[in-house]
CSV table of C-alpha atoms and ligand atoms in Angstrom, one decimal:
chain,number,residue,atom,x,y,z
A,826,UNK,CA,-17.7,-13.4,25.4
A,827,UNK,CA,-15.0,-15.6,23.9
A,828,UNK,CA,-11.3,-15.5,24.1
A,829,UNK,CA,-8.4,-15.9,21.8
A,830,UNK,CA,-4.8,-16.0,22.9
A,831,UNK,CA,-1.6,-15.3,21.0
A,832,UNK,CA,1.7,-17.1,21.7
A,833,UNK,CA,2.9,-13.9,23.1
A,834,UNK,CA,0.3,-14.3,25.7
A,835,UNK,CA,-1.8,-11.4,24.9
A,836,UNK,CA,-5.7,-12.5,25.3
A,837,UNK,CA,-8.0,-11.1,22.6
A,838,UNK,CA,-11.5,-10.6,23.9
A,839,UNK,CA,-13.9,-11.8,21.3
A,840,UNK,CA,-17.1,-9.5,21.0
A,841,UNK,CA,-18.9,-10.1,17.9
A,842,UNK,CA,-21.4,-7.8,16.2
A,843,UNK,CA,-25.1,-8.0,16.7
A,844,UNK,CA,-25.8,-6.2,13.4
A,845,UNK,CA,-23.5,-8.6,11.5
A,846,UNK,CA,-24.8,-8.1,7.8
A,847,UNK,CA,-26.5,-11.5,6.5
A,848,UNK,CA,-24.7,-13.5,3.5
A,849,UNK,CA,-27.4,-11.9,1.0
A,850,UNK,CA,-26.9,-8.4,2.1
A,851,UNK,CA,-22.7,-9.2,2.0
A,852,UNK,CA,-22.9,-10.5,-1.7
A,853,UNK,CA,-24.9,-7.2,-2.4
A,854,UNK,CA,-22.0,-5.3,-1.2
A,855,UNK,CA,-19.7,-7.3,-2.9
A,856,UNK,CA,-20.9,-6.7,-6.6
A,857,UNK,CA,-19.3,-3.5,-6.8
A,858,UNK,CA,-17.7,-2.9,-3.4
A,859,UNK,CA,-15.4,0.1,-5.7
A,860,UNK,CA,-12.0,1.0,-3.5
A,861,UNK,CA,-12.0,1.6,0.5
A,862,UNK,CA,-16.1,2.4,0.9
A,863,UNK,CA,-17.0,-0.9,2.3
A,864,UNK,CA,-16.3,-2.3,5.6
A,865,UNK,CA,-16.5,-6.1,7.0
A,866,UNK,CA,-18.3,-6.4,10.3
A,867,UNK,CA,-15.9,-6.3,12.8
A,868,UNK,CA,-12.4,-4.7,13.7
A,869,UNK,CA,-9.5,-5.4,15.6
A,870,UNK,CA,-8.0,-2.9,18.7
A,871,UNK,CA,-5.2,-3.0,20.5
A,872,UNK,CA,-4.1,-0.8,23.2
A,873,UNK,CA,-0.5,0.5,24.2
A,874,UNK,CA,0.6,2.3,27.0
A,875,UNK,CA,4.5,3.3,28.0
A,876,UNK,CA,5.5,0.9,31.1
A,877,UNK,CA,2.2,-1.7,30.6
A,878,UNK,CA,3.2,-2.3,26.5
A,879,UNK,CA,0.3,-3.5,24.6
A,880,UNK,CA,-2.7,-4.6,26.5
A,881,UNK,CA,-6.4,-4.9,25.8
A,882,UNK,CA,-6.6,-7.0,22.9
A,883,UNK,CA,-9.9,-7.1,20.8
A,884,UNK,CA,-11.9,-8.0,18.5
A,885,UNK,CA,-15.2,-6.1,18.3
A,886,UNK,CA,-18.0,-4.9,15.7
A,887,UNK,CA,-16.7,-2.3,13.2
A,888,UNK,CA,-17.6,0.9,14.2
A,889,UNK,CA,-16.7,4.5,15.0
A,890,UNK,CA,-14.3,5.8,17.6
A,891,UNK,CA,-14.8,7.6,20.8
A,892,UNK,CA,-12.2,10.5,20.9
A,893,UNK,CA,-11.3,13.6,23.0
A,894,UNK,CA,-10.8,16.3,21.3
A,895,UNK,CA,-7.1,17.1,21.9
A,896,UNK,CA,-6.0,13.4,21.4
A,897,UNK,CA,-2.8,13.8,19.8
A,898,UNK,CA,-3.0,12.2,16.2
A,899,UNK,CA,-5.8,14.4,15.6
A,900,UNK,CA,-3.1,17.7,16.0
A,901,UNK,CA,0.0,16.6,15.3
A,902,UNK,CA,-0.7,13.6,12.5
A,903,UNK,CA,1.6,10.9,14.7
A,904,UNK,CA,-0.3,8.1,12.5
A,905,UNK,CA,1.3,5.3,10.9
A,906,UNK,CA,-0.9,3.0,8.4
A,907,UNK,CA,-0.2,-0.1,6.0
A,908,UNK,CA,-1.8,-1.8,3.7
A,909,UNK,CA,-2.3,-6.0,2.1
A,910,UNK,CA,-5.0,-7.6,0.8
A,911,UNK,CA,-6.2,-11.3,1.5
A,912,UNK,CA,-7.1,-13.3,-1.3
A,913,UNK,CA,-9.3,-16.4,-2.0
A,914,UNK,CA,-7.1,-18.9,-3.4
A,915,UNK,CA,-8.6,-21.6,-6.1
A,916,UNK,CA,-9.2,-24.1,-3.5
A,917,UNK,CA,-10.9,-21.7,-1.1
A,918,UNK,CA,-8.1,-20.5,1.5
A,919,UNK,CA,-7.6,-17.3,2.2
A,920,UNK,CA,-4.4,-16.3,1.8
A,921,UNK,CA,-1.9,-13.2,2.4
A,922,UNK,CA,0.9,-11.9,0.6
A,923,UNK,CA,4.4,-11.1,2.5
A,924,UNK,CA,2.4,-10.1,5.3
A,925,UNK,CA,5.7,-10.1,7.7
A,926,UNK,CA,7.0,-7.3,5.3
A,927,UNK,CA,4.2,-5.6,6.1
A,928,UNK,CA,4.6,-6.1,10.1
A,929,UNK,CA,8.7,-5.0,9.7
A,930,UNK,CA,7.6,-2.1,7.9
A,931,UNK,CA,5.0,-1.1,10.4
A,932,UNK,CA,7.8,-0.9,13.3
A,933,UNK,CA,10.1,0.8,10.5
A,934,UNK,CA,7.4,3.7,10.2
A,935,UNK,CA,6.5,3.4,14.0
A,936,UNK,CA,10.0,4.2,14.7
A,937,UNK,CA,10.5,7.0,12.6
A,938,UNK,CA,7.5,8.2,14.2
A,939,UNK,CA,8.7,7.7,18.1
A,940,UNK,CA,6.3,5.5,17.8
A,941,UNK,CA,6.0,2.1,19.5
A,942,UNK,CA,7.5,-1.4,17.7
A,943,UNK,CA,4.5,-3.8,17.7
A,944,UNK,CA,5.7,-7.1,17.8
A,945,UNK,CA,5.5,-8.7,14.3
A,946,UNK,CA,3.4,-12.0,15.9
A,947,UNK,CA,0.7,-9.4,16.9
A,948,UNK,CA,0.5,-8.1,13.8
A,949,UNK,CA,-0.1,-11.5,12.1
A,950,UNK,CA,-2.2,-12.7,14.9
A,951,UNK,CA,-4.8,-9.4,14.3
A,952,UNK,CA,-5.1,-10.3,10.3
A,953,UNK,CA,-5.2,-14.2,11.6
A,954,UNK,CA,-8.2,-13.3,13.8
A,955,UNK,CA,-9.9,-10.9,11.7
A,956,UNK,CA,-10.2,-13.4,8.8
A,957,UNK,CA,-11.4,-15.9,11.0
A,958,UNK,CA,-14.0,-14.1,11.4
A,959,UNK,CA,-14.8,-12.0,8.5
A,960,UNK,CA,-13.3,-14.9,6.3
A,961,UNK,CA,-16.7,-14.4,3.9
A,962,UNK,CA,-16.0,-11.3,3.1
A,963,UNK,CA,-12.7,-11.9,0.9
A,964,UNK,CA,-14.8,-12.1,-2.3
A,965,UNK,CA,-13.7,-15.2,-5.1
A,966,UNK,CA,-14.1,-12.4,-8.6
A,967,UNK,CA,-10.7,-12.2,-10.3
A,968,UNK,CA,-9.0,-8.3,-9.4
A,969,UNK,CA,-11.3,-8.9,-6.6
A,970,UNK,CA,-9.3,-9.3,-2.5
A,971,UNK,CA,-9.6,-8.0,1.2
A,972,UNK,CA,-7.9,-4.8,1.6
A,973,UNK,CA,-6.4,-4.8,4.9
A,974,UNK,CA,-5.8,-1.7,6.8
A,975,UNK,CA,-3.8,-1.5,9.9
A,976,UNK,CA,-3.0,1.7,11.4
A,977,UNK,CA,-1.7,3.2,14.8
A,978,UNK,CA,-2.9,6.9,16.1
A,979,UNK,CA,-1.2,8.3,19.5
A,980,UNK,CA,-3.8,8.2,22.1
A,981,UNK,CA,-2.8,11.0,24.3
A,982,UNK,CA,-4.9,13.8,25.4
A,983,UNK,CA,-3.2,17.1,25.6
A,984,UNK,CA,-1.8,19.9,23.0
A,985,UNK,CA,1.7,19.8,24.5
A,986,UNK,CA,3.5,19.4,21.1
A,987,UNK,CA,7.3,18.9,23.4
A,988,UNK,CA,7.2,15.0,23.4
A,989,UNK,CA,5.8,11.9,21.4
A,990,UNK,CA,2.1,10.4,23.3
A,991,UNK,CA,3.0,8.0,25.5
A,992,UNK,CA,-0.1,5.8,24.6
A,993,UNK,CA,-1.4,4.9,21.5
A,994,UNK,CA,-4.0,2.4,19.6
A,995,UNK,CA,-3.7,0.4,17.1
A,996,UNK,CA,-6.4,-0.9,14.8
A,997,UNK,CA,-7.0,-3.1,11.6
A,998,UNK,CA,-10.0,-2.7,9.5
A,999,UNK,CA,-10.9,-4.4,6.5
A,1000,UNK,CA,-12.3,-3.7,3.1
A,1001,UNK,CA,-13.5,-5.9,0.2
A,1002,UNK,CA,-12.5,-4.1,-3.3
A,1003,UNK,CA,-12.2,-4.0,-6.7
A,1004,UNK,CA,-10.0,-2.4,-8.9
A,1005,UNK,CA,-8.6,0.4,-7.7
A,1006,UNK,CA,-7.9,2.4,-10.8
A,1007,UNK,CA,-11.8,1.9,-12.4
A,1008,UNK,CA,-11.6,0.3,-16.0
A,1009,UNK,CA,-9.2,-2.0,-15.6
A,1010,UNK,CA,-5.8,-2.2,-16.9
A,1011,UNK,CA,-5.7,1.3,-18.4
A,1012,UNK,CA,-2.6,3.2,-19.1
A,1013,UNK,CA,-2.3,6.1,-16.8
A,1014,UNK,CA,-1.3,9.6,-17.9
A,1015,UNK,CA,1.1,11.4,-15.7
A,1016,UNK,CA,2.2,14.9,-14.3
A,1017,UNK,CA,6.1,15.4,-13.3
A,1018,UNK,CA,5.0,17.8,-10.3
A,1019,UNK,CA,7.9,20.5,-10.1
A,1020,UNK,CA,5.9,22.8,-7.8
A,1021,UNK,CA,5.5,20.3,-5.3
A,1022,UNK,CA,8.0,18.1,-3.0
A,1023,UNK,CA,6.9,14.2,-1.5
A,1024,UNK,CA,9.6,14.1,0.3
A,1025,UNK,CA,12.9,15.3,1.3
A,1026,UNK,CA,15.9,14.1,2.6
A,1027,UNK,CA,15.7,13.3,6.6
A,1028,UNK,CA,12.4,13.8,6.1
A,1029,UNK,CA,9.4,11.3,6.3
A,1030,UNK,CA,8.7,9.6,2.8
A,1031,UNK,CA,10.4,6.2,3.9
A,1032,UNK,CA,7.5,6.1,6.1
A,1033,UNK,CA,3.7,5.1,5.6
A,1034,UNK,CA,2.8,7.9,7.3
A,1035,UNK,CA,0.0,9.8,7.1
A,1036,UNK,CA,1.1,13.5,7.0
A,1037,UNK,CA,2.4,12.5,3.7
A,1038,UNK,CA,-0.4,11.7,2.4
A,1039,UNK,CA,-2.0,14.8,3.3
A,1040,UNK,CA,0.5,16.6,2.1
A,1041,UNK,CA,0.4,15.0,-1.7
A,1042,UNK,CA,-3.7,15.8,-2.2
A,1043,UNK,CA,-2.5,19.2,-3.5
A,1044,UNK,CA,-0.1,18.4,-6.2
A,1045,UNK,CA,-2.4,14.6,-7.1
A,1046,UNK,CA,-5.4,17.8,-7.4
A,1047,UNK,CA,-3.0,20.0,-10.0
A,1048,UNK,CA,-2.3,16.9,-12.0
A,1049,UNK,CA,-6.0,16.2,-12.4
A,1050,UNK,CA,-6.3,19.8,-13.4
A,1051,UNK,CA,-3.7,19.2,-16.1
A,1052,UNK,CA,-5.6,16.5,-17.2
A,1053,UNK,CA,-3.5,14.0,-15.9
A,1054,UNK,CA,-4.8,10.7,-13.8
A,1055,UNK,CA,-0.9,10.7,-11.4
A,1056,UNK,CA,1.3,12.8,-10.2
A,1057,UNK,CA,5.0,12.0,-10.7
A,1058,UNK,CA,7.4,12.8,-7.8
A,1059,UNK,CA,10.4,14.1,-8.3
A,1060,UNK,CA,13.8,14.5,-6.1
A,1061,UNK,CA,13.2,17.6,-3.7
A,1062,UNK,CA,16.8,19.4,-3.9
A,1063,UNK,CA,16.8,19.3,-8.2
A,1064,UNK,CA,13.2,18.2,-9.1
A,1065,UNK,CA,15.3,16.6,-11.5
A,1066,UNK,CA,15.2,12.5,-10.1
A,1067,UNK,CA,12.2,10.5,-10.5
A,1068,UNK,CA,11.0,8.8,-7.2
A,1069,UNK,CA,7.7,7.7,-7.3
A,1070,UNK,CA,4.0,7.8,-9.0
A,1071,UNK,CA,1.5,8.9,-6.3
A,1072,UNK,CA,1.7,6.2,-3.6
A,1073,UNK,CA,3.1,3.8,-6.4
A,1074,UNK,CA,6.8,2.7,-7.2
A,1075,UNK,CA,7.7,3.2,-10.6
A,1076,UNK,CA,9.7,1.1,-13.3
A,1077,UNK,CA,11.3,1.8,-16.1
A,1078,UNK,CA,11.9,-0.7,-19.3
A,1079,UNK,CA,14.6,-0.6,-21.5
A,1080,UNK,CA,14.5,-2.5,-25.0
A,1081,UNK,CA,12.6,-5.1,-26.0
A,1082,UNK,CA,11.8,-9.4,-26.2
A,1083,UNK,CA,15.0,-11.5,-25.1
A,1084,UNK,CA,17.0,-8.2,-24.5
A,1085,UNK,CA,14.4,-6.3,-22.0
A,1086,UNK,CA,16.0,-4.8,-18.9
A,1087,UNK,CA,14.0,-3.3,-16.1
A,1088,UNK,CA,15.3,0.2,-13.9
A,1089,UNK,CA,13.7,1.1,-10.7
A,1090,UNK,CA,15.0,3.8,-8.8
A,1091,UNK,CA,16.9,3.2,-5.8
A,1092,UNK,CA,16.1,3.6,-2.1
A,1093,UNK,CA,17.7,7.0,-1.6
A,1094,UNK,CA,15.6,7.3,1.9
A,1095,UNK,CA,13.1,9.7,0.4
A,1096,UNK,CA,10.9,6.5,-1.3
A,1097,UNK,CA,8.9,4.4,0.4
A,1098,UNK,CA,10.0,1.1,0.4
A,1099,UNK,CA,7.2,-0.4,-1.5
A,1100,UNK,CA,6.7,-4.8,-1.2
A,1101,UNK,CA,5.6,-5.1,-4.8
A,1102,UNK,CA,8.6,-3.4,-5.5
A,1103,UNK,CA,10.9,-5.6,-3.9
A,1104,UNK,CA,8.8,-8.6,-5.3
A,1105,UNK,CA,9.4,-7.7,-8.4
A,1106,UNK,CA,13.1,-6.9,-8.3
A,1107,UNK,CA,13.2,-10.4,-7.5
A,1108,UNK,CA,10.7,-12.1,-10.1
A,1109,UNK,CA,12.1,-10.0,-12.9
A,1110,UNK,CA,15.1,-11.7,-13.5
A,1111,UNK,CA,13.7,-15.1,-12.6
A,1112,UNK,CA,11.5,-14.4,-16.0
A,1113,UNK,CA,14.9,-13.6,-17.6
A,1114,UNK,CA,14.5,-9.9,-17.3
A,1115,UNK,CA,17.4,-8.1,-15.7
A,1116,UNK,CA,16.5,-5.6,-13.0
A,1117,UNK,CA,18.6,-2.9,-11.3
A,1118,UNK,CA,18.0,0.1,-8.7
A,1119,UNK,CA,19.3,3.6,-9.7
A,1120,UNK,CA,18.5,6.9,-10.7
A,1121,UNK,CA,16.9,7.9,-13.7
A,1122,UNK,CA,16.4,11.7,-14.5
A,1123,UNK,CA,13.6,13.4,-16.7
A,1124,UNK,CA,15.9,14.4,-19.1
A,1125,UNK,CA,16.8,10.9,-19.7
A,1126,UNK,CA,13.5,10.0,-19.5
A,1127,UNK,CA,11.7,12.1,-21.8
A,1128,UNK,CA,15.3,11.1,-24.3
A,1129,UNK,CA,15.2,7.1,-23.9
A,1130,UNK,CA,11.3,7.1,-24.7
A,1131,UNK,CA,12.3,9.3,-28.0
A,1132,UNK,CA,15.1,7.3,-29.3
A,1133,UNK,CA,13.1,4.2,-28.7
A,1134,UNK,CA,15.7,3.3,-26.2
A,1135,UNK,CA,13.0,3.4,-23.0
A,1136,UNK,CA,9.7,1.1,-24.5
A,1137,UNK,CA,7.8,0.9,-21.2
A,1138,UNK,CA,7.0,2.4,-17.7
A,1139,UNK,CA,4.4,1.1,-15.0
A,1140,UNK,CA,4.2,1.3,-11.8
A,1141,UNK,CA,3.8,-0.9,-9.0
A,1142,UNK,CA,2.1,-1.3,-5.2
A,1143,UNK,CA,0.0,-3.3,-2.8
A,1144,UNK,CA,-3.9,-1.7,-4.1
A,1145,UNK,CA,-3.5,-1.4,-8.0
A,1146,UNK,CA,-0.3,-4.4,-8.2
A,1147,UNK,CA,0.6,-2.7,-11.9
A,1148,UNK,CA,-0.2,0.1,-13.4
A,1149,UNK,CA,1.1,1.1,-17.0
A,1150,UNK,CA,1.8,4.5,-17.6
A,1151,UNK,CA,0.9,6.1,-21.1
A,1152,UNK,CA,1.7,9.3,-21.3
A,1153,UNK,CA,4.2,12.0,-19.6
A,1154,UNK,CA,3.1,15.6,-19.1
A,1155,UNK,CA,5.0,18.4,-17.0
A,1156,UNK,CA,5.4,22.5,-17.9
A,1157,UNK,CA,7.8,21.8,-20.5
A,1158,UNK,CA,5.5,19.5,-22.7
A,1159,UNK,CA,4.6,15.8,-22.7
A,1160,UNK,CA,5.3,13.0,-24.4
A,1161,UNK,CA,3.8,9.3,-24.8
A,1162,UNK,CA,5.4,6.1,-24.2
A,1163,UNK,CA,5.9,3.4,-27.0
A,1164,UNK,CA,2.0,3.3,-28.5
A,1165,UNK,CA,1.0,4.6,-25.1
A,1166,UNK,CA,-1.1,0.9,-24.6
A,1167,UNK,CA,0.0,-1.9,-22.0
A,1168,UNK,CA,3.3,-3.2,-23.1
A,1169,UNK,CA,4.7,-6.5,-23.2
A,1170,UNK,CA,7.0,-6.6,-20.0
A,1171,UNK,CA,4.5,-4.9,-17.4
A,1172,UNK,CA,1.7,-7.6,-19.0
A,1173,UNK,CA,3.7,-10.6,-18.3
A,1174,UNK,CA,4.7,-9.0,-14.4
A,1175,UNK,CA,1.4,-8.3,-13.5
A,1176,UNK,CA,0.2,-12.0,-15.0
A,1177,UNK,CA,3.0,-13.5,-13.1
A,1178,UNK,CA,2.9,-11.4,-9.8
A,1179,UNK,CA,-0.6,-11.8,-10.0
A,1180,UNK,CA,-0.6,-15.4,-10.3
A,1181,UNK,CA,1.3,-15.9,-7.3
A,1182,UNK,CA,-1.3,-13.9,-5.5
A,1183,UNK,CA,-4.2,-15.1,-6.1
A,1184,UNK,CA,-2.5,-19.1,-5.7
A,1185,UNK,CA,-2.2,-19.4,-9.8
A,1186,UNK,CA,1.7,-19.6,-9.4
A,1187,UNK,CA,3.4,-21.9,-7.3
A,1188,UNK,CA,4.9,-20.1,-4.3
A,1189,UNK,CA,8.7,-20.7,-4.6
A,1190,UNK,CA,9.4,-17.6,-2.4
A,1191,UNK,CA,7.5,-18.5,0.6
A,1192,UNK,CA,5.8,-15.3,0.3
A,1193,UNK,CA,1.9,-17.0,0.9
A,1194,UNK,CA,0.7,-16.7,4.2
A,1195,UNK,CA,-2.8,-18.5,4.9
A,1196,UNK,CA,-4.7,-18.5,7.2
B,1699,PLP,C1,2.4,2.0,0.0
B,1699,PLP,C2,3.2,2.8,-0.9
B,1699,PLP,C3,3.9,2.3,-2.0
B,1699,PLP,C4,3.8,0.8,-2.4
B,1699,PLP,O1,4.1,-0.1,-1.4
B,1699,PLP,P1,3.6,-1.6,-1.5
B,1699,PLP,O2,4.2,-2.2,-0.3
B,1699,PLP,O3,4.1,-2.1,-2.8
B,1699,PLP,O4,2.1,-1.6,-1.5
B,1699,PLP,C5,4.7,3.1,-2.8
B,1699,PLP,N1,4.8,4.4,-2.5
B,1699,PLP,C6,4.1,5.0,-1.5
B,1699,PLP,C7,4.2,6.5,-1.3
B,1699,PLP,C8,3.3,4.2,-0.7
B,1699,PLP,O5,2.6,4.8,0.3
């Protein structure tokens, strides 16, 4: 066994696989790895318990979990997750993007959650390790990365549903994808769900959290029934305020060349504060295109596309970057944005946020973290 220590002065026992996949079976699963199915060969787990903090450190082979069956998260869903992706850079480091936005979101989600703050060094130190190890498995195909997965599940044994667990694990797993939308760049068609409610005000949608998750399949299933590929969220006291596309920011473009303008809507406490979304409210005017946060309704969406005003809409997040949406469906009709193909603006974002990504762009931000 072999040790790694953080500056924190947690000690991360080392215990590598013995059924470690060989480099020829890896670049098998590599060729088509699709989104989430494949797993590297080893994880990382750290335990937490209230008055000894975070203890037992690991490293160890990927593999299932031991669980009673009344441990908490499994009742009452207290499970927080996020997600990054690594990326093989041109000169062959593997690197991370905003990965301390990740960490700050974590405890933002963890402490909507009574859950505990992970310090942010751990957090880095579990990707740092992980990649040391399962480096090879960050693949070097353009739209190809890592897909890194922490999460934290309450530990606790016991249906008493009074109090928050009092212990709790926290894991990161890893997984080499593709695409995530198969195909590509591809417009996506979209259903303005009015049956159905994300998230509501003091409720949980700031957080990556997985009750809401659970809580979305339903209306993502009617939208795929309407022959839709999203579902669009709308505000939950009028149905009336666009939110968000699935697990996706969205953005709205008004005009066209020199005079494009960008509109996101704003953090009202019921979106999730997505990273790519933030990104891009910073590169946007860097590129000369103006970018605000505030509301837009679907009155004055369905309007702006008509009159020509409104030319584009994508959205935006971590496992598809930028997605262009196409066409707009709901009870009351649809219509189709601009020719309904890729536009201009969302191109030249997802070349530029891309770029900086995969180490095409020089990093003016200092958002790159290698390791
Ligand atoms: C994760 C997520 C996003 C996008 O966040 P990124 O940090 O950009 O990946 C947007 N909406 C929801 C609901 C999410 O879960």
């Amino acid at each position: 066994m072999d040790t790694n220590t953080t500056t924190s002065g947690l000690t991360f026992d080392i215990q590598l696989s013995d059924r470690r996949r060989t480099p020829s079976e890896r670049e098998a699963l590599l060729e088509n790895p699709g989104f989430g199915q494949v797993f590297t060969d080893h994880m990382v787990t750290i335990r937490y318990t209230e008055g000894k903090g975070w203890h037992d450190a690991r490293l160890e082979p990927y593999g299932p979990l031991s669980l009673d069956p009344a441990t908490a998260s499994l009742h009452y869903a207290q499970e927080i997750f996020e997600g990054l992706k690594a990326y093989r850079h041109p000169d062959g480091s593997l690197a991370t993007f905003r990965p301390e936005a990740n960490a700050a979101r974590f405890n933002r989600s963890a402490a909507r959650m009574a859950m505990p703050d992970l310090p942010e060094e751990l957090f880095l130190a579990s990707i740092g390790l992980l990649l040391e190890h399962d480096g090879a498995w960050v693949p070097d195909k353009p739209d190809f990365s890592l897909y890194l997965r922490p999460f934290m599940i309450a530990t606790d044994v016991g249906l008493g549903v009074n109090s928050p667990s009092r212990s709790y694990l926290y894991l990161l797993i890893a997984s080499p994808v593709g695409s995530y939308f198969s195909g590509g760049v591809k417009p996506v068609t979209v259903w303005l769900s009015k049956d159905y409610t994300r998230a509501a005000p003091g409720g949980t949608g700031a957080a990556k959290f997985a009750g809401n998750y659970a809580a979305s399949f339903l209306a993502q299933a009617q939208a795929v029934e309407q022959g839709c590929d999203q579902v669009v969220w709308l505000d939950a006291r009028e149905h009336r305020w666009v939110e968000e596309m699935g697990g996706m920011n969205l953005w709205f473009v008004f005009g066209s060349g020199e005079d494009a303008r960008l509109r996101t809507p704003a953090l009202t406490g019921t979106l999730l504060p997505g990273i790519t979304r933030e990104s891009l409210l910073s590169l946007a005017p860097e590129l000369g295109l103006e970018a605000e946060e505030g509301p837009l309704s679907v009155e004055e969406w369905r309007e702006a596309v008509e009159s020509g005003e409104m030319t584009e809409v994508f959205a935006c997040g971590t496992a598809a970057v930028i997605t262009p949406v196409g066409r707009v469906k709901s009870h009351d009709g649809e219509f189709r944005i601009g020719d309904g193909a890729p536009g201009p603006v969302t191109m030249r974002l997802r070349e530029e946020l891309v770029g900086l990504q995969t180490g095409h762009r020089a990093d003016k931000h200092g958002w790159i973290t290698r390791f």
